[in-house]
Amino acid sequence: MLSFVIRRLLLMILMMIVISMVSFVIIQLPPGDWVTSYAAHLRAISSPASEATLEALRERYGLGEPVWRQYLFWVSGFPRGDFGIAMSMQDTPVADLVLPRFGMSLLLSLSTLVVVLGLAIPFGIIAAVNRNGPIDYLFSTVAFFALSIPSFIVALGILFISVFYFGAVSIGGLYDAQYMGEPMNWAKFKSTLEHMPGPMLAIGLGGLAGTMRIMRGNMLDVLSQQFIETARAKGLRERVVVVKHAARLAVNPIISRVGIHLPEIIGGEVIVSVILGLPTLGPLFLRAVLAQDMYLAGTIIMLFALILLIGNLLADLVLAWSDPRITYN
């Protein structure tokens, strides 16, 4: 197992290098650069800057250098935790902007993933056991309806219900306004937990429905196999047959799909965070992309990629642990 983990870690390093190159180039593909976006913003507010000022800014941030030189300047600071300067955020270091929001994004994404798997697996088992019954039809109907609703529509629905039915004064956020800017403590963490159900519903509803349908299909396939009939013929209780024998085998494809769920959850988190005004990486990433702030946007993409790669590695390890037929070779 150790050799497998080492190989995967080396592959992850290579993948991160490739992702950093591709993302850095893609961010700079649109015409212009951050100075161009900044000049357009100044003209929009009737405060245009002179060409000399714009050229001085471009020279200050090295935007006139070749792309490969800008890339090397950016990645050379990674070993010491320097991810560059966020030009669109008044020269604030990227690390100071990203790291606090990264914790919130990670908490929201992982919590959503745990809830999705924790609900979808038992719901799928119940639907399969009650195949073609009222419970199965109810779960299937709700799942198809949930799959058809985009996450941003769910987020807008949460805003509408909060304002017009519950009379909410402040909307969005992951904690009360009084904790804004404060370090994480028990009171702030408790407030965060109280605010998370809405965003988690918007982000994970589609994934919950889809995973439940997959688990139901897997269970139906396993329940029709001969070893299940053998277990029943031995006189084992139906609960033991379903949970210990069938569900343990049917859940393996769900574990392997964690790598697919993570991109869906992270993508949904970006959109929902923008709509609900959450203090996560989503709104910051959108602002960085619109402003063509390549250091800030590139760093956020790297963090998202790191989450995906680590999540896939952990999913493979858990899958090999849960199914003895799978080896690390």
Tab-separated table of C-alpha atoms in Angstrom:
chain	number	residue	atom	x	y	z
A	1	MET	CA	0.000	0.000	0.000
A	2	LEU	CA	2.830	2.388	0.810
A	3	SER	CA	4.277	2.080	-2.684
A	4	PHE	CA	0.827	2.723	-4.160
A	5	VAL	CA	0.404	5.894	-2.106
A	6	ILE	CA	3.890	7.110	-3.045
A	7	ARG	CA	3.185	6.536	-6.747
A	8	ARG	CA	-0.103	8.392	-6.494
A	9	LEU	CA	1.503	11.298	-4.639
A	10	LEU	CA	4.186	11.604	-7.309
A	11	LEU	CA	1.495	11.503	-9.970
A	12	MET	CA	-0.434	14.188	-8.068
A	13	ILE	CA	2.609	16.457	-8.098
A	14	LEU	CA	2.921	15.998	-11.860
A	15	MET	CA	-0.796	16.663	-12.309
A	16	MET	CA	-0.600	19.838	-10.210
A	17	ILE	CA	2.246	21.111	-12.387
A	18	VAL	CA	0.270	20.442	-15.555
A	19	ILE	CA	-2.899	21.994	-14.097
A	20	SER	CA	-0.990	25.106	-13.017
A	21	MET	CA	0.402	25.557	-16.544
A	22	VAL	CA	-2.903	24.994	-18.318
A	23	SER	CA	-4.945	27.164	-15.937
A	24	PHE	CA	-2.410	30.010	-16.086
A	25	VAL	CA	-2.498	30.020	-19.883
A	26	ILE	CA	-6.294	29.761	-20.094
A	27	ILE	CA	-6.804	32.685	-17.714
A	28	GLN	CA	-4.691	34.863	-20.018
A	29	LEU	CA	-6.371	33.768	-23.245
A	30	PRO	CA	-8.964	36.613	-23.299
A	31	PRO	CA	-7.674	39.834	-24.881
A	32	GLY	CA	-5.951	42.259	-22.536
A	33	ASP	CA	-4.910	41.792	-18.930
A	34	TRP	CA	-5.748	43.096	-15.458
A	35	VAL	CA	-4.660	46.626	-16.404
A	36	THR	CA	-7.097	46.550	-19.325
A	37	SER	CA	-9.935	45.518	-17.004
A	38	TYR	CA	-8.894	48.123	-14.449
A	39	ALA	CA	-8.837	50.865	-17.106
A	40	ALA	CA	-12.329	49.855	-18.276
A	41	HIS	CA	-13.547	50.056	-14.681
A	42	LEU	CA	-12.097	53.546	-14.251
A	43	ARG	CA	-13.765	54.714	-17.461
A	44	ALA	CA	-17.076	53.269	-16.257
A	45	ILE	CA	-16.940	55.428	-13.122
A	46	SER	CA	-15.852	58.514	-15.112
A	47	SER	CA	-12.342	58.518	-13.666
A	48	PRO	CA	-10.071	57.419	-16.532
A	49	ALA	CA	-6.363	56.902	-15.941
A	50	SER	CA	-3.617	58.197	-18.194
A	51	GLU	CA	-1.693	55.881	-20.492
A	52	ALA	CA	1.457	56.565	-18.497
A	53	THR	CA	-0.237	55.379	-15.306
A	54	LEU	CA	-1.523	52.230	-16.979
A	55	GLU	CA	1.880	51.419	-18.432
A	56	ALA	CA	3.475	51.949	-15.024
A	57	LEU	CA	1.000	49.462	-13.505
A	58	ARG	CA	1.679	46.964	-16.263
A	59	GLU	CA	5.423	47.271	-15.694
A	60	ARG	CA	5.013	47.061	-11.906
A	61	TYR	CA	3.228	43.695	-12.059
A	62	GLY	CA	5.320	42.345	-14.922
A	63	LEU	CA	2.329	42.057	-17.246
A	64	GLY	CA	4.454	43.000	-20.207
A	65	GLU	CA	6.695	39.979	-19.714
A	66	PRO	CA	6.206	36.755	-21.724
A	67	VAL	CA	3.659	34.328	-20.296
A	68	TRP	CA	6.293	31.740	-19.381
A	69	ARG	CA	8.238	34.315	-17.359
A	70	GLN	CA	5.085	35.393	-15.512
A	71	TYR	CA	4.318	31.732	-14.790
A	72	LEU	CA	7.780	31.065	-13.387
A	73	PHE	CA	7.552	34.187	-11.226
A	74	TRP	CA	4.227	32.913	-9.845
A	75	VAL	CA	5.195	29.302	-9.101
A	76	SER	CA	8.636	30.186	-7.732
A	77	GLY	CA	6.964	31.487	-4.577
A	78	PHE	CA	4.955	28.322	-3.887
A	79	PRO	CA	7.598	26.599	-1.716
A	80	ARG	CA	7.591	29.527	0.710
A	81	GLY	CA	3.813	30.002	0.672
A	82	ASP	CA	3.872	33.038	-1.618
A	83	PHE	CA	1.144	32.824	-4.256
A	84	GLY	CA	1.645	36.319	-5.613
A	85	ILE	CA	-0.240	39.585	-5.204
A	86	ALA	CA	-3.961	39.962	-5.902
A	87	MET	CA	-3.915	42.944	-8.241
A	88	SER	CA	-7.701	43.279	-8.187
A	89	MET	CA	-7.766	43.424	-4.365
A	90	GLN	CA	-5.525	46.418	-3.723
A	91	ASP	CA	-2.222	44.531	-3.718
A	92	THR	CA	-3.294	42.125	-0.980
A	93	PRO	CA	-1.233	38.904	-0.854
A	94	VAL	CA	-3.162	36.062	-2.437
A	95	ALA	CA	-2.528	33.793	0.550
A	96	ASP	CA	-4.207	36.283	2.925
A	97	LEU	CA	-7.329	36.290	0.747
A	98	VAL	CA	-7.547	32.634	-0.182
A	99	LEU	CA	-6.638	30.668	2.937
A	100	PRO	CA	-9.480	31.930	5.218
A	101	ARG	CA	-12.070	31.321	2.484
A	102	PHE	CA	-10.497	27.983	1.592
A	103	GLY	CA	-11.383	26.647	5.030
A	104	MET	CA	-15.018	27.666	4.580
A	105	SER	CA	-15.168	26.148	1.086
A	106	LEU	CA	-13.637	22.915	2.345
A	107	LEU	CA	-16.028	22.735	5.292
A	108	LEU	CA	-19.061	23.357	3.095
A	109	SER	CA	-17.998	20.949	0.332
A	110	LEU	CA	-17.027	18.080	2.637
A	111	SER	CA	-20.137	18.530	4.793
A	112	THR	CA	-22.308	18.426	1.693
A	113	LEU	CA	-20.533	15.297	0.450
A	114	VAL	CA	-20.985	13.528	3.797
A	115	VAL	CA	-24.678	14.429	3.953
A	116	VAL	CA	-25.251	13.390	0.329
A	117	LEU	CA	-23.658	9.976	0.852
A	118	GLY	CA	-25.187	9.539	4.301
A	119	LEU	CA	-28.707	10.053	2.958
A	120	ALA	CA	-28.442	8.676	-0.572
A	121	ILE	CA	-27.108	5.250	0.423
A	122	PRO	CA	-29.882	4.326	2.917
A	123	PHE	CA	-32.560	5.884	0.689
A	124	GLY	CA	-31.300	3.812	-2.244
A	125	ILE	CA	-31.329	0.651	-0.136
A	126	ILE	CA	-34.881	1.320	1.072
A	127	ALA	CA	-36.084	2.005	-2.485
A	128	ALA	CA	-34.498	-1.208	-3.778
A	129	VAL	CA	-35.885	-3.360	-0.979
A	130	ASN	CA	-39.360	-1.932	-1.642
A	131	ARG	CA	-39.052	-2.221	-5.412
A	132	ASN	CA	-42.187	-1.123	-7.301
A	133	GLY	CA	-43.856	-0.262	-4.006
A	134	PRO	CA	-45.246	3.074	-2.799
A	135	ILE	CA	-41.960	4.021	-1.103
A	136	ASP	CA	-39.961	3.239	-4.257
A	137	TYR	CA	-42.323	5.293	-6.420
A	138	LEU	CA	-42.215	8.182	-3.938
A	139	PHE	CA	-38.414	8.221	-3.740
A	140	SER	CA	-38.071	7.903	-7.524
A	141	THR	CA	-40.508	10.746	-8.187
A	142	VAL	CA	-38.770	13.072	-5.737
A	143	ALA	CA	-35.357	12.081	-7.155
A	144	PHE	CA	-36.340	12.793	-10.769
A	145	PHE	CA	-37.795	16.140	-9.718
A	146	ALA	CA	-34.626	17.044	-7.768
A	147	LEU	CA	-32.380	16.059	-10.684
A	148	SER	CA	-34.212	18.450	-12.989
A	149	ILE	CA	-33.586	21.537	-10.823
A	150	PRO	CA	-30.234	23.353	-11.248
A	151	SER	CA	-28.427	24.346	-8.079
A	152	PHE	CA	-28.738	28.071	-8.782
A	153	ILE	CA	-32.549	27.731	-9.030
A	154	VAL	CA	-32.584	26.039	-5.628
A	155	ALA	CA	-30.440	28.866	-4.221
A	156	LEU	CA	-32.807	31.491	-5.639
A	157	GLY	CA	-35.733	29.558	-4.181
A	158	ILE	CA	-34.080	29.628	-0.760
A	159	LEU	CA	-33.687	33.405	-1.024
A	160	PHE	CA	-37.331	33.827	-2.067
A	161	ILE	CA	-38.696	31.658	0.737
A	162	SER	CA	-36.425	33.279	3.336
A	163	VAL	CA	-37.622	36.790	2.461
A	164	PHE	CA	-41.293	36.386	1.592
A	165	TYR	CA	-42.267	33.547	3.932
A	166	PHE	CA	-39.938	33.886	6.890
A	167	GLY	CA	-39.322	37.650	6.744
A	168	ALA	CA	-35.559	37.344	6.849
A	169	VAL	CA	-33.801	40.680	7.179
A	170	SER	CA	-30.334	39.515	6.109
A	171	ILE	CA	-29.880	36.867	3.439
A	172	GLY	CA	-26.897	34.691	2.678
A	173	GLY	CA	-23.636	34.241	4.517
A	174	LEU	CA	-22.392	31.309	6.548
A	175	TYR	CA	-22.573	32.997	9.930
A	176	ASP	CA	-24.147	35.976	11.653
A	177	ALA	CA	-22.879	39.428	10.705
A	178	GLN	CA	-21.492	40.007	14.191
A	179	TYR	CA	-18.829	37.331	13.605
A	180	MET	CA	-17.545	38.806	10.339
A	181	GLY	CA	-13.799	39.322	10.462
A	182	GLU	CA	-13.400	37.433	13.732
A	183	PRO	CA	-11.251	34.299	14.097
A	184	MET	CA	-13.042	30.975	14.308
A	185	ASN	CA	-14.316	30.200	17.799
A	186	TRP	CA	-17.094	28.060	19.234
A	187	ALA	CA	-19.775	30.740	18.856
A	188	LYS	CA	-18.821	31.429	15.233
A	189	PHE	CA	-18.619	27.711	14.475
A	190	LYS	CA	-22.070	27.170	15.967
A	191	SER	CA	-23.449	30.037	13.886
A	192	THR	CA	-21.825	28.493	10.799
A	193	LEU	CA	-23.548	25.165	11.442
A	194	GLU	CA	-26.892	26.951	11.782
A	195	HIS	CA	-26.440	28.678	8.402
A	196	MET	CA	-25.183	25.647	6.458
A	197	PRO	CA	-28.404	23.648	5.756
A	198	GLY	CA	-29.599	26.090	3.071
A	199	PRO	CA	-26.369	26.144	1.025
A	200	MET	CA	-25.933	22.396	1.509
A	201	LEU	CA	-29.444	21.810	0.153
A	202	ALA	CA	-28.761	23.950	-2.910
A	203	ILE	CA	-25.382	22.338	-3.605
A	204	GLY	CA	-26.167	18.711	-2.850
A	205	LEU	CA	-29.790	18.190	-3.891
A	206	GLY	CA	-28.999	16.976	-7.408
A	207	GLY	CA	-26.117	14.803	-6.236
A	208	LEU	CA	-28.286	13.281	-3.514
A	209	ALA	CA	-30.978	12.323	-6.004
A	210	GLY	CA	-28.526	10.945	-8.556
A	211	THR	CA	-26.558	8.933	-5.996
A	212	MET	CA	-29.756	7.499	-4.558
A	213	ARG	CA	-30.823	6.288	-8.005
A	214	ILE	CA	-27.399	4.701	-8.596
A	215	MET	CA	-27.484	2.983	-5.205
A	216	ARG	CA	-30.965	1.654	-5.934
A	217	GLY	CA	-29.811	0.195	-9.254
A	218	ASN	CA	-26.714	-1.353	-7.672
A	219	MET	CA	-28.796	-2.932	-4.922
A	220	LEU	CA	-31.257	-4.410	-7.408
A	221	ASP	CA	-28.376	-5.980	-9.350
A	222	VAL	CA	-26.808	-7.463	-6.226
A	223	LEU	CA	-30.101	-8.709	-4.763
A	224	SER	CA	-30.702	-10.727	-7.923
A	225	GLN	CA	-27.409	-12.624	-7.642
A	226	GLN	CA	-27.189	-16.237	-6.511
A	227	PHE	CA	-25.173	-15.692	-3.338
A	228	ILE	CA	-28.059	-13.592	-1.974
A	229	GLU	CA	-30.439	-16.490	-2.595
A	230	THR	CA	-27.955	-18.787	-0.872
A	231	ALA	CA	-27.797	-16.501	2.152
A	232	ARG	CA	-31.581	-16.471	2.378
A	233	ALA	CA	-31.701	-20.256	1.996
A	234	LYS	CA	-29.385	-20.565	4.999
A	235	GLY	CA	-32.057	-18.859	7.078
A	236	LEU	CA	-30.299	-15.514	7.586
A	237	ARG	CA	-32.531	-12.642	8.556
A	238	GLU	CA	-33.496	-10.365	5.682
A	239	ARG	CA	-31.885	-7.392	7.395
A	240	VAL	CA	-28.549	-9.223	7.592
A	241	VAL	CA	-28.817	-10.288	3.952
A	242	VAL	CA	-29.564	-6.742	2.795
A	243	VAL	CA	-27.157	-4.769	4.984
A	244	LYS	CA	-24.223	-7.119	5.509
A	245	HIS	CA	-24.113	-8.912	2.175
A	246	ALA	CA	-25.928	-6.904	-0.508
A	247	ALA	CA	-25.319	-3.302	0.584
A	248	ARG	CA	-21.624	-3.863	1.273
A	249	LEU	CA	-21.106	-4.930	-2.327
A	250	ALA	CA	-23.501	-2.414	-3.875
A	251	VAL	CA	-21.849	0.563	-2.176
A	252	ASN	CA	-18.472	0.018	-3.879
A	253	PRO	CA	-19.422	1.886	-7.104
A	254	ILE	CA	-20.656	4.761	-4.930
A	255	ILE	CA	-17.262	4.994	-3.227
A	256	SER	CA	-15.502	5.007	-6.585
A	257	ARG	CA	-17.770	7.862	-7.708
A	258	VAL	CA	-16.584	10.185	-4.943
A	259	GLY	CA	-14.098	11.548	-7.447
A	260	ILE	CA	-17.046	12.456	-9.685
A	261	HIS	CA	-19.126	13.923	-6.874
A	262	LEU	CA	-16.373	16.296	-5.756
A	263	PRO	CA	-16.224	18.291	-9.036
A	264	GLU	CA	-20.018	18.505	-9.049
A	265	ILE	CA	-20.104	19.727	-5.453
A	266	ILE	CA	-17.256	22.212	-5.929
A	267	GLY	CA	-18.824	23.551	-9.131
A	268	GLY	CA	-22.172	23.889	-7.386
A	269	GLU	CA	-20.482	25.536	-4.418
A	270	VAL	CA	-18.998	28.240	-6.655
A	271	ILE	CA	-22.382	29.106	-8.208
A	272	VAL	CA	-24.382	28.887	-4.970
A	273	SER	CA	-21.794	30.934	-3.073
A	274	VAL	CA	-22.108	33.771	-5.582
A	275	ILE	CA	-25.913	33.778	-5.325
A	276	LEU	CA	-26.085	33.461	-1.537
A	277	GLY	CA	-23.083	35.698	-0.847
A	278	LEU	CA	-21.127	33.051	1.050
A	279	PRO	CA	-17.609	33.848	2.331
A	280	THR	CA	-16.066	31.019	0.303
A	281	LEU	CA	-13.784	30.856	-2.712
A	282	GLY	CA	-16.670	31.069	-5.214
A	283	PRO	CA	-17.313	34.849	-5.219
A	284	LEU	CA	-13.583	35.540	-4.981
A	285	PHE	CA	-12.895	33.288	-7.960
A	286	LEU	CA	-15.588	34.976	-10.061
A	287	ARG	CA	-14.179	38.398	-9.265
A	288	ALA	CA	-10.647	37.277	-10.099
A	289	VAL	CA	-11.678	35.795	-13.457
A	290	LEU	CA	-13.656	38.882	-14.472
A	291	ALA	CA	-10.716	41.104	-13.550
A	292	GLN	CA	-8.198	38.774	-15.249
A	293	ASP	CA	-6.249	38.553	-12.007
A	294	MET	CA	-4.237	35.500	-13.006
A	295	TYR	CA	-2.401	35.032	-9.699
A	296	LEU	CA	-5.588	35.001	-7.628
A	297	ALA	CA	-7.674	32.955	-10.070
A	298	GLY	CA	-4.834	30.518	-10.737
A	299	THR	CA	-4.264	29.890	-7.033
A	300	ILE	CA	-7.954	29.154	-6.451
A	301	ILE	CA	-7.965	26.701	-9.372
A	302	MET	CA	-4.918	25.001	-7.874
A	303	LEU	CA	-6.666	24.612	-4.525
A	304	PHE	CA	-9.755	23.142	-6.189
A	305	ALA	CA	-7.535	20.729	-8.126
A	306	LEU	CA	-5.729	19.722	-4.934
A	307	ILE	CA	-9.052	18.877	-3.264
A	308	LEU	CA	-10.089	16.736	-6.233
A	309	LEU	CA	-6.793	14.838	-6.388
A	310	ILE	CA	-6.725	14.133	-2.656
A	311	GLY	CA	-10.389	13.125	-2.730
A	312	ASN	CA	-9.745	10.632	-5.534
A	313	LEU	CA	-6.787	9.159	-3.672
A	314	LEU	CA	-8.808	8.722	-0.467
A	315	ALA	CA	-11.701	7.194	-2.435
A	316	ASP	CA	-9.363	4.619	-3.985
A	317	LEU	CA	-7.922	3.718	-0.578
A	318	VAL	CA	-11.361	3.338	1.000
A	319	LEU	CA	-12.559	1.277	-1.972
A	320	ALA	CA	-9.606	-1.112	-1.655
A	321	TRP	CA	-10.226	-1.383	2.087
A	322	SER	CA	-13.937	-2.133	1.681
A	323	ASP	CA	-13.533	-4.711	-1.117
A	324	PRO	CA	-10.831	-7.374	-0.562
A	325	ARG	CA	-10.933	-8.239	-4.272
A	326	ILE	CA	-9.282	-4.894	-5.100
A	327	THR	CA	-5.496	-4.714	-4.798
A	328	TYR	CA	-3.093	-1.765	-4.744
A	329	ASN	CA	-1.067	-3.127	-7.684
